[in-house]
Amino acid sequence: MNFRIGYGYDVHQLAEGEEFWLGGIKLDYHKGGVGHSDADVLIHVICDALLGAANLRDIGFHFSDQDAQYKGIDSKILLERTVALLREKGYEIGNLDVTVGLQKPKINPLIPEMKTVLAKVMKISEEDLSLKATTTEKLGFVGREEGVDAHAVVLIYKVEHQGDLDQ
């Protein structure tokens, strides 16, 4: 079986009056992500890790922030398209491990809902998606509540068809 690992990292500035989308759900908070799309850093980092694992470049290559069609787009659509690109190349998702760095608001109570939403979009089991949150103990741009960051590691594998095994 052909296994591949991908890694993603993303950052979005937080600003007053912006909507805060994270993990496919809207958070009730006075600050939100700044970006061309809905600025969902958690989904963006998953897209980057998946694309990287399949050697398909990155999210900016496929969904440019210079392209008006992606202005304000729901990042769940970007994730759905990313997974479709992966499957077109014959890959399936093994598992994902994602960490969000955010001082406030506390998102641990929202993680089960995020997992449900994201697993449905990717058409995978929630058991294959690990979401975690951490603060930076008030250090750096995350600690000063100026931004949010996220890291993701993914494992994908090439689907072997029965005909491939017979040759």
N, CA and C of each residue as an Amber inpcrd file, in Angstrom:
protein
   501
   0.8490000  -1.1780000   0.0000000   0.0000000   0.0000000   0.0000000
   0.8970000   1.2460000   0.0000000   0.5140000   2.2370000  -0.7430000
   1.2720000   3.4780000  -0.8710000   0.7450000   4.5060000   0.1350000
   1.5150000   4.7630000   1.1910000   1.1480000   5.7430000   2.2060000
   1.9140000   7.0370000   1.9670000   1.2650000   8.1550000   2.2620000
   1.9330000   9.4550000   2.1590000   1.5020000  10.3030000   3.3530000
   2.4220000  11.1350000   3.8250000   2.1480000  12.0240000   4.9530000
   2.2010000  13.4590000   4.4530000   1.2880000  14.2890000   4.9410000
   1.2940000  15.7050000   4.6050000   1.2420000  16.5480000   5.8670000
   1.8160000  17.7320000   5.7690000   1.8400000  18.6640000   6.8970000
   1.3240000  20.0180000   6.4170000   0.5570000  20.6810000   7.2370000
   0.0720000  22.0120000   6.9020000   0.2080000  22.9620000   8.0750000
   0.4170000  24.2270000   7.7480000   0.4580000  25.2890000   8.7500000
  -0.2440000  26.4980000   8.1540000  -1.0880000  27.1470000   8.9360000
  -1.7700000  28.3450000   8.4620000  -1.9870000  29.3030000   9.6150000
  -2.1180000  30.5680000   9.2750000  -2.3100000  31.6560000  10.2340000
  -3.3410000  32.6190000   9.6560000  -4.2000000  33.1410000  10.5040000
  -5.0840000  34.2410000  10.1070000  -5.0960000  35.2880000  11.2100000
  -5.0660000  36.5160000  10.7870000  -5.1920000  37.6330000  11.7210000
  -6.6150000  37.6420000  12.2730000  -6.7530000  38.0680000  13.5190000
  -8.0710000  38.2730000  14.1270000  -8.3340000  39.7670000  14.2170000
  -9.5630000  40.1660000  13.8960000  -9.9160000  41.5890000  13.9410000
 -11.3390000  41.7540000  14.4520000 -11.5560000  42.8780000  15.1100000
 -12.8920000  43.2360000  15.6060000 -13.8700000  43.3050000  14.4400000
 -15.0870000  42.8130000  14.7040000 -16.1650000  42.9460000  13.7380000
 -16.1890000  41.9230000  12.6220000 -15.1660000  41.0680000  12.5290000
 -15.1490000  40.0080000  11.5110000 -15.8650000  38.7750000  12.0550000
 -16.4780000  37.9890000  11.1640000 -17.0580000  36.7180000  11.5800000
 -15.9310000  35.7440000  11.8850000 -16.1670000  34.8700000  12.8640000
 -15.1410000  33.8970000  13.2400000 -15.6250000  32.4940000  12.8890000
 -15.1220000  31.9990000  11.7650000 -15.4130000  30.6380000  11.3250000
 -14.2270000  29.7580000  11.6850000 -14.5050000  28.6310000  12.3190000
 -13.4530000  27.7080000  12.7250000 -14.0090000  26.2850000  12.6870000
 -13.3390000  25.4380000  11.9270000 -13.7900000  24.0530000  11.8420000
 -15.1640000  23.9060000  11.2180000 -15.5250000  24.8570000  10.3690000
 -16.8020000  24.7730000   9.6710000 -17.9880000  25.2970000  10.4380000
 -17.7490000  25.8470000  11.6330000 -18.8570000  26.4280000  12.3980000
 -18.5370000  27.8840000  12.7320000 -19.5840000  28.6600000  12.9340000
 -19.4110000  30.0740000  13.2660000 -19.3840000  30.2280000  14.7830000
 -18.3120000  30.8530000  15.2710000 -18.1730000  31.0990000  16.7010000
 -18.7680000  32.4460000  17.0580000 -19.3330000  32.5190000  18.2350000
 -19.8770000  33.7650000  18.7560000 -18.7570000  34.4690000  19.5210000
 -18.0870000  35.4130000  18.8240000 -16.9590000  36.1070000  19.4310000
 -16.8540000  37.4800000  18.7900000 -16.2980000  38.4450000  19.5020000
 -16.2320000  39.8180000  19.0050000 -15.1440000  40.0220000  17.9530000
 -14.2450000  39.0470000  17.8150000 -13.2230000  39.0990000  16.7710000
 -13.4290000  37.9260000  15.8280000 -12.8840000  38.0800000  14.6220000
 -12.9570000  36.9900000  13.6620000 -11.7650000  37.0220000  12.7350000
 -11.6920000  36.0050000  11.8970000 -10.5720000  35.8550000  10.9840000
 -10.6280000  36.8140000   9.8090000  -9.4610000  37.3150000   9.4340000
  -9.3270000  38.1920000   8.2740000  -8.7980000  37.3300000   7.1300000
  -9.4960000  37.3770000   6.0000000  -9.0410000  36.5990000   4.8550000
  -9.9080000  36.8280000   3.6430000  -9.4730000  36.2820000   2.5190000
 -10.2120000  36.4180000   1.2610000 -11.4870000  35.5780000   1.2970000
 -11.3710000  34.3730000   1.8640000 -12.5410000  33.5000000   2.0080000
 -13.1700000  33.8000000   3.3670000 -13.7380000  32.7840000   4.0110000
 -14.2830000  32.9840000   5.3570000 -13.1940000  32.9060000   6.4340000
 -11.9380000  32.7050000   6.0170000 -10.7660000  32.7060000   6.9060000
 -10.8000000  31.6020000   7.9630000 -11.3490000  30.4380000   7.6030000
 -11.3930000  29.3040000   8.5240000 -10.0260000  28.6110000   8.5310000
  -9.1790000  29.0060000   9.4680000  -7.7990000  28.5320000   9.5260000
  -7.7200000  27.0210000   9.6930000  -8.6680000  26.4390000  10.3990000
  -8.6520000  24.9970000  10.6430000  -8.8840000  24.2310000   9.3380000
  -9.8500000  24.6560000   8.5640000 -10.0940000  23.9970000   7.2770000
  -8.9460000  24.2530000   6.3130000  -8.4180000  25.4650000   6.2990000
  -7.3260000  25.7790000   5.3810000  -6.1020000  24.9120000   5.6480000
  -5.7890000  24.6810000   6.9080000  -4.6160000  23.8790000   7.2340000
  -4.8330000  22.4180000   6.8460000  -6.0560000  21.9420000   6.9680000
  -6.3560000  20.5800000   6.5260000  -6.1950000  20.4730000   5.0090000
  -6.7180000  21.4540000   4.2830000  -6.5620000  21.4560000   2.8240000
  -5.0910000  21.4270000   2.4380000  -4.2820000  22.2710000   3.0540000
  -2.8550000  22.3210000   2.7270000  -2.1630000  20.9920000   3.0150000
  -2.4740000  20.3810000   4.1430000  -1.8410000  19.1090000   4.4940000
  -2.2490000  18.0060000   3.5120000  -3.5240000  17.9570000   3.1520000
  -3.9940000  16.9420000   2.1990000  -3.3690000  17.1470000   0.8280000
  -3.3710000  18.3850000   0.3680000  -2.7910000  18.6850000  -0.9450000
  -1.3020000  18.3570000  -0.9620000  -0.6110000  18.7100000   0.1020000
   0.8180000  18.4250000   0.1800000   1.1020000  16.9300000   0.1660000
   0.3080000  16.1630000   0.8940000   0.5070000  14.7110000   0.9370000
   0.3800000  14.0900000  -0.4500000  -0.5360000  14.6120000  -1.2540000
  -0.7740000  14.0820000  -2.6000000   0.1030000  14.7570000  -3.6570000
   1.0120000  15.6240000  -3.2190000   1.8870000  16.3760000  -4.1230000
   1.0630000  17.2060000  -5.1190000   0.0590000  17.8890000  -4.5840000
  -0.8300000  18.7310000  -5.3890000  -0.6620000  20.2170000  -5.0670000
   0.5040000  20.5940000  -4.5930000   0.8380000  21.9830000  -4.2460000
   0.0950000  22.4340000  -3.0010000  -0.5390000  23.6160000  -3.0210000
  -1.1610000  24.1280000  -1.7940000  -2.4990000  24.7910000  -2.1000000
  -3.1500000  25.2240000  -1.0430000  -4.4870000  25.8040000  -1.1520000
  -4.4910000  27.0680000  -2.0140000  -3.4550000  27.8780000  -1.9090000
  -3.3660000  29.1000000  -2.7030000  -3.2400000  28.8290000  -4.1920000
  -2.6240000  27.7100000  -4.5470000  -2.4930000  27.3380000  -5.9540000
  -3.8560000  26.9840000  -6.5460000  -4.6510000  26.2510000  -5.7900000
  -5.9520000  25.7870000  -6.2890000  -7.0760000  26.8000000  -6.0990000
  -6.9920000  27.6050000  -5.0430000  -8.0680000  28.5370000  -4.6920000
  -7.4520000  29.8970000  -4.3750000  -6.9550000  30.5680000  -5.3700000
  -6.1970000  31.8040000  -5.2020000  -6.9980000  32.9150000  -4.5250000
  -6.3180000  33.6300000  -3.6340000  -6.9590000  34.7880000  -2.9990000
  -6.9930000  35.9870000  -3.9430000  -6.5140000  35.8060000  -5.1630000
  -6.6160000  36.8390000  -6.1950000  -7.8210000  36.5970000  -7.1060000
  -8.5160000  35.4830000  -6.8850000  -9.6450000  35.0890000  -7.7230000
 -10.9560000  35.4760000  -7.0320000 -11.7340000  36.3220000  -7.6880000
 -12.9800000  36.8380000  -7.1100000 -13.9870000  35.7450000  -6.7720000
 -13.9360000  34.6110000  -7.4670000 -14.9170000  33.5540000  -7.1900000
 -14.7690000  32.9630000  -5.7830000 -13.6050000  33.1800000  -5.1690000
 -13.3890000  32.6500000  -3.8240000 -13.5840000  33.6920000  -2.7280000
 -13.9340000  34.9070000  -3.0900000 -14.1570000  35.9700000  -2.1090000
 -15.3230000  35.5800000  -1.1990000 -15.0410000  35.4560000   0.0950000
 -16.0670000  35.1390000   1.0860000 -16.5810000  33.7150000   1.0420000
 -15.9540000  32.8430000   0.2450000 -16.4540000  31.4750000   0.0870000
 -16.4000000  30.7040000   1.4010000 -17.3620000  29.8430000   1.5860000
 -17.4140000  28.9290000   2.7180000 -16.2670000  27.9270000   2.5380000
 -15.3660000  27.8660000   3.4870000 -14.1970000  26.9940000   3.3630000
 -14.5550000  25.5150000   3.3160000 -15.7580000  25.1560000   3.7550000
 -16.1730000  23.7600000   3.6320000 -16.2290000  23.3570000   2.1550000
 -16.5670000  24.3010000   1.2870000 -16.5700000  24.0370000  -0.1610000
 -15.1480000  23.7780000  -0.6410000 -14.1920000  24.5510000  -0.1450000
 -12.7980000  24.3410000  -0.5170000 -12.3110000  22.9700000  -0.0540000
 -12.7190000  22.5670000   1.1430000 -12.3300000  21.2560000   1.6610000
 -12.9450000  20.1380000   0.8290000 -14.1940000  20.2910000   0.4900000
 -14.8670000  19.2900000  -0.3410000 -14.1540000  19.1350000  -1.6920000
 -13.7680000  20.2550000  -2.2980000 -13.0530000  20.2160000  -3.5780000
 -11.6550000  19.6330000  -3.4240000 -11.0070000  19.9170000  -2.3040000
  -9.6790000  19.3590000  -2.0380000  -9.7480000  17.8420000  -1.9350000
 -10.7110000  17.3480000  -1.1940000 -10.8760000  15.8990000  -1.0380000
 -11.1920000  15.2630000  -2.3920000 -11.9830000  15.9330000  -3.2190000
 -12.2790000  15.4170000  -4.5570000 -11.0050000  15.3170000  -5.3970000
 -10.1210000  16.3240000  -5.3060000  -8.8460000  16.2830000  -6.0330000
  -8.0070000  15.0810000  -5.5840000  -7.9980000  14.8330000  -4.2900000
  -7.2600000  13.7030000  -3.7320000  -7.7930000  12.3910000  -4.2920000
  -9.1070000  12.2570000  -4.2630000  -9.7350000  11.0060000  -4.7040000
  -9.5720000  10.8080000  -6.2110000  -9.5160000  11.9090000  -6.9700000
  -9.2520000  11.7970000  -8.4040000  -7.8790000  11.1880000  -8.6630000
  -6.9360000  11.4300000  -7.7680000  -5.5900000  10.8500000  -7.8900000
  -5.5060000   9.4570000  -7.2720000  -6.6330000   8.9490000  -6.7780000
  -6.6760000   7.5900000  -6.2350000  -6.3300000   7.4730000  -4.7700000
  -6.3660000   8.5810000  -4.0300000  -6.0290000   8.5500000  -2.6080000
  -7.2720000   8.6150000  -1.7380000  -7.1500000   8.0060000  -0.5780000
  -8.1470000   8.1210000   0.4810000  -7.4440000   8.6400000   1.7270000
  -8.2230000   9.2000000   2.6230000  -7.6930000   9.7490000   3.8720000
  -7.5920000   8.6340000   4.9020000  -6.4020000   8.4960000   5.4900000
  -6.2190000   7.5530000   6.5910000  -6.6380000   8.2000000   7.8980000
  -5.9240000   9.2590000   8.2710000  -6.3080000  10.0170000   9.4620000
  -5.6920000  11.4010000   9.4230000  -6.2270000  12.2820000  10.2610000
  -5.7630000  13.6620000  10.3810000  -5.5870000  13.9910000  11.8490000
  -4.5490000  14.7620000  12.1520000  -4.3050000  15.2490000  13.5080000
  -4.0590000  16.7500000  13.3960000  -4.9510000  17.5420000  13.9970000
  -4.9380000  18.9950000  13.8160000  -4.9080000  19.6830000  15.1830000
  -4.0630000  20.7110000  15.2870000  -3.9990000  21.5220000  16.5070000
  -4.2140000  22.9800000  16.1440000  -5.1190000  23.6320000  16.8710000
  -5.3990000  25.0550000  16.6890000  -4.7930000  25.8070000  17.8640000
  -4.0570000  26.8760000  17.5600000  -3.5000000  27.7480000  18.5820000
  -4.3550000  28.9950000  18.6920000  -4.9890000  29.1740000  19.8410000
  -5.9280000  30.2740000  20.0310000  -6.0110000  30.6020000  21.5160000
  -5.7520000  31.8480000  21.8520000  -5.8260000  32.2420000  23.2600000
  -7.2780000  32.3100000  23.7360000  -8.0990000  33.0220000  22.9770000
  -9.5320000  33.1470000  23.2590000 -10.2680000  33.2130000  21.9440000
 -11.4530000  32.7210000  21.8540000 -12.2440000  32.0430000  22.8800000
 -11.7960000  30.5910000  23.0610000 -12.2040000  30.0060000  24.1620000
 -11.9140000  28.5940000  24.4120000 -12.8120000  27.7650000  23.4980000
 -12.1880000  26.8540000  22.7450000 -12.9830000  26.1010000  21.7630000
 -13.1510000  24.6260000  22.1040000 -12.5510000  24.1520000  23.1930000
 -12.6800000  22.7340000  23.5310000 -14.1240000  22.2370000  23.5470000
 -15.0790000  22.9980000  24.0840000 -16.4660000  22.5090000  24.0710000
 -17.0550000  22.3760000  22.6630000 -16.4620000  23.0570000  21.6870000
 -16.9920000  23.0380000  20.3160000 -16.3520000  21.9700000  19.4350000
 -15.3060000  21.3270000  19.9230000 -14.5790000  20.3560000  19.1040000
 -15.4630000  19.2060000  18.6190000 -16.3360000  18.6260000  19.4430000
 -17.1800000  17.5420000  18.9150000 -18.0380000  17.9820000  17.7100000
 -18.5900000  19.1920000  17.7760000 -19.3920000  19.6960000  16.6560000
 -18.5160000  19.9080000  15.4140000 -17.3230000  20.4550000  15.6110000
 -16.4060000  20.6520000  14.4870000 -16.0560000  19.3160000  13.8390000
 -15.7720000  18.3020000  14.6570000 -15.4370000  16.9870000  14.1240000
 -16.5820000  16.4280000  13.2840000 -17.7950000  16.5830000  13.7710000
 -18.9610000  16.0820000  13.0380000 -19.0780000  16.7670000  11.6870000
 -18.9610000  18.0910000  11.6840000 -19.0760000  18.8650000  10.4450000
 -17.9750000  18.4760000   9.4530000 -16.7360000  18.4550000   9.9070000
 -15.6090000  18.1960000   9.0150000 -15.5880000  16.7630000   8.5040000
 -15.9000000  15.8080000   9.3630000 -15.9310000  14.4060000   8.9280000
 -16.9940000  14.2090000   7.8460000 -18.1180000  14.8750000   8.0050000
 -19.1820000  14.7730000   6.9970000 -18.7140000  15.3520000   5.6600000
 -18.0620000  16.5030000   5.6890000 -17.5730000  17.1270000   4.4520000
 -16.5670000  16.2200000   3.7580000 -15.6640000  15.6130000   4.5370000
 -14.6090000  14.7750000   3.9540000 -15.0720000  13.3390000   3.6920000
 -16.2590000  13.0110000   4.1970000 -16.8080000  11.6550000   4.0740000
 -15.8570000  10.6240000   4.6960000 -15.4720000  10.9250000   5.9460000
 -14.6340000  10.0190000   6.7280000 -15.2800000   9.8170000   8.0930000
 -14.7740000   8.8520000   8.8330000 -15.2400000   8.6260000  10.1970000
 -14.6800000   9.6980000  11.1310000 -15.4630000  10.1140000  12.1090000
 -14.9700000  11.0510000  13.1130000 -13.7810000  10.4640000  13.8720000
 -13.6930000   9.1420000  13.9330000 -12.5680000   8.4840000  14.6060000
 -11.2480000   8.7510000  13.8950000 -11.3110000   9.1290000  12.6220000
 -10.1010000   9.3830000  11.8430000  -9.6700000  10.8460000  11.8760000
 -10.3390000  11.6530000  12.6810000 -10.0550000  13.0860000  12.7680000
  -9.8240000  13.4870000  14.2200000  -8.6040000  13.8800000  14.5200000
  -8.2610000  14.3630000  15.8520000  -8.1380000  15.8830000  15.7930000
  -8.9210000  16.5710000  16.6110000  -8.8440000  18.0350000  16.7160000
  -8.4660000  18.3890000  18.1430000  -7.4830000  19.2820000  18.2610000
  -7.0300000  19.7220000  19.5760000  -6.8790000  21.2310000  19.5700000
  -6.9110000  21.8160000  20.7520000  -6.7240000  23.2630000  20.8840000
  -5.6910000  23.5260000  21.9680000  -4.9400000  24.6030000  21.7550000
  -3.9600000  25.0000000  22.7550000  -3.8750000  26.5200000  22.7740000
  -3.4060000  27.0520000  23.8740000  -3.0780000  28.4750000  23.9350000
  -1.5700000  28.5820000  23.8000000  -1.0690000  29.7740000  23.7680000
   0.3890000  29.9550000  23.7740000   0.8240000  30.6330000  25.0630000
   0.0170000  30.4440000  26.1110000   0.3320000  31.0100000  27.4330000
   0.5870000  32.5160000  27.3410000  -0.2140000  33.1730000  26.5010000
  -0.1830000  34.6230000  26.2890000   1.0910000  35.1190000  25.6070000
   1.8280000  34.2120000  24.9600000   3.0410000  34.5840000  24.2370000
   2.7540000  34.7230000  22.7450000   3.4500000  35.6240000  22.0880000
   3.3560000  35.7780000  20.6380000   2.0330000  36.3490000  20.1670000
   1.8410000  36.3500000  18.8210000   0.6280000  36.9390000  18.2570000
  -0.6270000  36.1930000  18.6760000  -0.5300000  34.8770000  18.8880000
  -1.6940000  34.1210000  19.3600000  -2.0130000  34.5370000  20.7910000
  -1.0030000  34.6050000  21.6240000  -1.1900000  34.9880000  23.0270000
  -1.7290000  36.3850000  23.2050000  -1.3640000  37.2830000  22.2890000
  -1.8700000  38.6620000  22.3440000  -3.2420000  38.7900000  21.6790000
  -3.7850000  37.6670000  21.2270000  -5.1010000  37.6110000  20.5740000
  -5.1480000  38.4010000  19.2720000  -4.0070000  38.4570000  18.5940000
  -3.9280000  39.1330000  17.2960000  -4.2050000  38.1700000  16.1420000
  -4.1020000  36.8690000  16.4240000  -4.2940000  35.8960000  15.3660000
  -4.5350000  34.4990000  15.9030000  -4.8150000  33.6140000  14.9630000
  -5.0410000  32.2010000  15.2380000  -4.1500000  31.4240000  14.2820000
  -3.5760000  30.3160000  14.7630000  -2.8080000  29.4780000  13.8580000
  -3.2490000  28.0340000  14.0060000  -2.8280000  27.2180000  13.0550000
  -3.1910000  25.8020000  13.0860000  -2.1140000  24.9830000  12.3840000
  -1.9140000  23.7750000  12.8940000  -0.9900000  22.7980000  12.3340000
  -1.7860000  21.5220000  12.0550000  -1.4630000  20.8560000  10.9550000
  -2.1340000  19.5910000  10.6390000  -1.1300000  18.6010000  10.0730000
  -1.3040000  17.3580000  10.4650000  -0.5700000  16.2430000   9.8910000
  -1.6210000  15.2570000   9.4030000  -1.4350000  14.7690000   8.1690000
  -2.3970000  13.8200000   7.6050000  -1.6750000  12.6050000   7.0400000
  -2.3820000  11.5090000   7.0260000  -1.9190000  10.2990000   6.3650000
  -2.9380000   9.9630000   5.2840000  -2.4510000   9.8030000   4.0650000
  -3.3140000   9.3590000   2.9780000  -2.7240000   8.0710000   2.4150000
  -3.5470000   7.3370000   1.6890000  -3.0650000   6.1020000   1.0900000
  -3.6880000   5.9220000  -0.2810000  -2.9360000   5.2790000  -1.1480000
  -3.3890000   4.9960000  -2.5050000  -4.3300000   3.8020000  -2.4380000
  -5.4690000   3.9490000  -3.0590000  -6.4410000   2.8590000  -3.1010000
  -5.9690000   1.8610000  -4.1530000  -5.8030000   0.6270000  -3.7220000
  -5.3870000  -0.4260000  -4.6530000  -6.6220000  -1.1560000  -5.1220000
  -6.7720000  -1.1850000  -6.4230000  -7.9090000  -1.8820000  -7.0210000
  -7.5490000  -3.3470000  -7.2050000  -8.5340000  -4.2180000  -7.1780000
  -8.3100000  -5.6440000  -7.3070000  -7.4930000  -5.9550000  -8.5610000
  -7.7560000  -5.2720000  -9.6610000  -7.0110000  -5.4960000 -10.8920000
  -5.5410000  -5.1920000 -10.7270000  -5.1980000  -4.2090000  -9.8860000
  -3.8060000  -3.8450000  -9.6470000  -3.0530000  -4.9770000  -8.9320000
  -3.7760000  -5.7150000  -8.1080000  -3.1500000  -6.7800000  -7.3250000
  -2.8600000  -8.0170000  -8.1760000  -3.6300000  -8.1980000  -9.2420000
  -3.4880000  -9.3830000 -10.0740000  -2.2960000  -9.2890000 -11.0240000
  -1.7440000  -8.1010000 -11.2210000  -0.6820000  -7.9440000 -12.2190000
   0.6840000  -8.1820000 -11.6580000
